[in-house]
Tab-separated table of C-alpha atoms in Angstrom:
chain	number	residue	atom	x	y	z
A	1	MET	CA	-7.125	-8.141	-13.495
A	2	ALA	CA	-4.034	-7.393	-11.489
A	3	GLY	CA	-3.075	-9.691	-8.666
A	4	LEU	CA	-0.461	-9.234	-5.998
A	5	VAL	CA	2.164	-11.938	-6.072
A	6	PRO	CA	2.225	-13.650	-2.653
A	7	PHE	CA	5.514	-14.245	-0.880
A	8	ASN	CA	6.642	-15.799	2.363
A	9	ARG	CA	6.920	-13.136	5.104
A	10	LYS	CA	9.690	-14.924	6.999
A	11	ASN	CA	11.925	-14.726	3.928
A	12	LYS	CA	11.580	-10.929	4.130
A	13	GLU	CA	9.577	-10.998	0.936
A	14	LEU	CA	6.345	-9.116	1.127
A	15	SER	CA	2.974	-10.657	1.623
A	16	THR	CA	-0.434	-9.129	1.089
A	17	ASN	CA	-1.892	-11.496	3.667
A	18	THR	CA	-2.193	-9.913	7.096
A	19	GLY	CA	-3.658	-11.842	9.932
A	20	ILE	CA	-2.436	-14.540	12.254
A	21	GLY	CA	1.215	-14.038	11.250
A	22	ASP	CA	1.091	-10.464	12.486
A	23	PHE	CA	-0.435	-11.672	15.755
A	24	TYR	CA	2.418	-14.154	16.256
A	25	ASN	CA	4.961	-11.400	15.517
A	26	LEU	CA	3.310	-9.235	18.169
A	27	LEU	CA	3.534	-12.104	20.684
A	28	ASP	CA	7.210	-12.626	19.827
A	29	ASP	CA	7.847	-8.933	20.432
A	30	PHE	CA	5.949	-8.970	23.731
A	31	PHE	CA	8.044	-11.811	25.154
A	32	SER	CA	11.368	-10.389	23.990
A	33	ASN	CA	13.599	-8.600	26.496
A	34	ASP	CA	13.295	-5.145	24.929
A	35	TRP	CA	9.597	-5.057	24.197
A	36	PRO	CA	7.894	-2.143	23.772
A	37	PHE	CA	10.903	-0.639	21.999
A	38	ARG	CA	11.508	-3.377	19.458
A	39	ARG	CA	9.145	-4.032	16.591
A	40	THR	CA	9.385	-6.454	13.713
A	41	LEU	CA	10.484	-3.705	11.355
A	42	SER	CA	12.309	-6.156	9.143
A	43	TYR	CA	8.919	-7.529	8.130
A	44	ASP	CA	7.192	-4.166	7.669
A	45	THR	CA	6.485	-3.055	4.142
A	46	PHE	CA	4.978	-0.232	2.232
A	47	LYS	CA	1.256	-0.345	1.462
A	48	VAL	CA	0.065	-0.549	-2.154
A	49	ASP	CA	-3.280	0.169	-3.847
A	50	VAL	CA	-3.890	-1.185	-7.364
A	51	GLU	CA	-6.773	0.148	-9.454
A	52	ASP	CA	-7.879	-1.160	-12.844
A	53	ASN	CA	-9.972	1.457	-14.643
A	54	GLY	CA	-10.239	-0.505	-17.897
A	55	LYS	CA	-7.629	1.322	-19.961
A	56	GLU	CA	-4.789	1.432	-17.410
A	57	TYR	CA	-3.621	0.302	-13.999
A	58	ILE	CA	-3.060	2.955	-11.347
A	59	ILE	CA	-0.746	1.883	-8.544
A	60	GLU	CA	-0.208	4.038	-5.466
A	61	ALA	CA	2.403	3.049	-2.899
A	62	GLU	CA	2.973	4.788	0.435
A	63	MET	CA	6.635	5.711	0.753
A	64	PRO	CA	7.037	8.411	3.407
A	65	GLY	CA	10.616	9.541	3.871
A	66	VAL	CA	11.880	7.671	0.799
A	67	ASP	CA	13.946	9.567	-1.764
A	68	LYS	CA	13.226	8.851	-5.430
A	69	LYS	CA	16.859	7.825	-5.980
A	70	ASP	CA	16.245	4.876	-3.606
A	71	ILE	CA	13.281	3.539	-5.652
A	72	ASN	CA	13.713	0.998	-8.436
A	73	LEU	CA	10.869	-0.013	-10.771
A	74	GLN	CA	11.139	-2.979	-13.127
A	75	LEU	CA	8.648	-4.685	-15.422
A	76	ASN	CA	9.556	-8.228	-16.396
A	77	ASP	CA	7.134	-10.628	-18.119
A	78	GLY	CA	4.105	-8.707	-16.836
A	79	LYS	CA	5.383	-8.518	-13.249
A	80	LEU	CA	5.935	-4.979	-11.955
A	81	THR	CA	8.425	-4.915	-9.085
A	82	ILE	CA	8.702	-1.867	-6.856
A	83	SER	CA	11.787	-1.986	-4.666
A	84	ILE	CA	13.441	0.339	-2.185
A	85	THR	CA	17.093	0.083	-1.227
A	86	ARG	CA	18.267	2.275	1.633
A	87	ASP	CA	21.607	1.827	3.332
A	88	GLU	CA	22.262	2.826	6.913
A	89	SER	CA	25.195	5.186	6.869
A	90	ASN	CA	28.194	4.749	9.139
A	91	GLU	CA	27.548	8.232	10.531
A	92	THR	CA	24.283	7.156	12.186
A	93	GLN	CA	26.011	4.107	13.657
A	94	LYS	CA	28.486	6.406	15.432
A	95	LYS	CA	25.749	8.342	17.208
A	96	ASN	CA	24.741	7.474	20.762
A	97	TYR	CA	21.045	6.676	20.419
A	98	ILE	CA	18.932	6.037	23.512
A	99	HIS	CA	16.079	4.688	21.423
A	100	LYS	CA	15.989	4.083	17.668
A	101	GLU	CA	13.001	2.785	15.700
A	102	ARG	CA	13.705	4.076	12.210
A	103	ARG	CA	15.626	1.654	10.045
A	104	TYR	CA	17.175	1.694	6.663
A	105	ASN	CA	16.610	-1.496	4.800
A	106	SER	CA	15.476	-2.952	1.511
A	107	MET	CA	11.982	-4.032	0.621
A	108	SER	CA	10.031	-4.838	-2.516
A	109	ARG	CA	6.563	-5.593	-3.789
A	110	SER	CA	5.625	-7.371	-6.997
A	111	ILE	CA	2.338	-6.958	-8.839
A	112	TYR	CA	1.321	-9.065	-11.815
A	113	LEU	CA	-0.102	-6.947	-14.647
A	114	GLU	CA	-0.563	-9.377	-17.523
A	115	ASP	CA	-1.511	-6.893	-20.255
A	116	SER	CA	0.732	-3.940	-19.409
A	117	LYS	CA	2.273	-1.730	-22.079
A	118	PRO	CA	5.942	-1.471	-21.051
A	119	ASP	CA	6.988	1.517	-23.142
A	120	ALA	CA	4.334	3.901	-21.752
A	121	ILE	CA	4.662	3.448	-17.966
A	122	LYS	CA	4.926	6.651	-15.938
A	123	ALA	CA	5.878	7.044	-12.279
A	124	LYS	CA	5.942	10.060	-9.962
A	125	LEU	CA	6.845	10.403	-6.284
A	126	GLU	CA	4.958	13.215	-4.575
A	127	ASN	CA	4.282	13.857	-0.872
A	128	GLY	CA	5.431	10.362	0.127
A	129	VAL	CA	3.178	8.566	-2.381
A	130	LEU	CA	4.559	6.839	-5.469
A	131	LYS	CA	1.985	6.887	-8.271
A	132	ILE	CA	2.579	4.554	-11.203
A	133	ILE	CA	0.371	4.591	-14.287
A	134	VAL	CA	0.613	1.459	-16.416
A	135	PRO	CA	-1.375	1.609	-19.669
A	136	LYS	CA	-2.887	-1.626	-20.934
A	137	GLU	CA	-2.127	-3.116	-24.327
A	138	GLU	CA	-4.996	-3.894	-26.612
A	139	LYS	CA	-5.505	-7.618	-26.667
A	140	PRO	CA	-5.810	-8.973	-30.185
A	141	ASN	CA	-9.024	-10.786	-30.963
A	142	ASN	CA	-7.807	-14.323	-31.598
A	143	SER	CA	-11.241	-15.809	-32.118
A	144	ILE	CA	-12.245	-16.870	-35.602
A	145	THR	CA	-15.180	-18.640	-37.157
A	146	ILE	CA	-14.395	-21.978	-38.750
A	147	ASP	CA	-16.589	-23.264	-41.540
A	148	VAL	CA	-17.513	-26.902	-41.340
A	149	GLU	CA	-17.457	-28.790	-44.651
């Protein structure tokens, strides 16, 4: 079964655990000087669904507004890492914004898929959703019967 690899939110790594940490972030935003305009966007992440249908894993990640050239997928020792790297251009820094919520930053998610078949993974970005199909490798049957003398 696939499991999401937990990370520490304050290190800008992504966590699947939502709860009291989000509440504290909301309180921090409320008591800041520019609240309601500032959000903790540096801790936001893209949402991921992981399905195991027996023969393959199907991962769907919400990525609205992300270009496929900004997405990097890597499989290393059974850990699939989906990362986005977007740089804020100097042109947008020159503009005179009154209010700006959209950011360009980097984020990543890692999913442990212990029995993935690396050479057959397929990924497609369509309508803001990244769909990754990871076939499973057949596990060899390592059980044997031992005769007792």
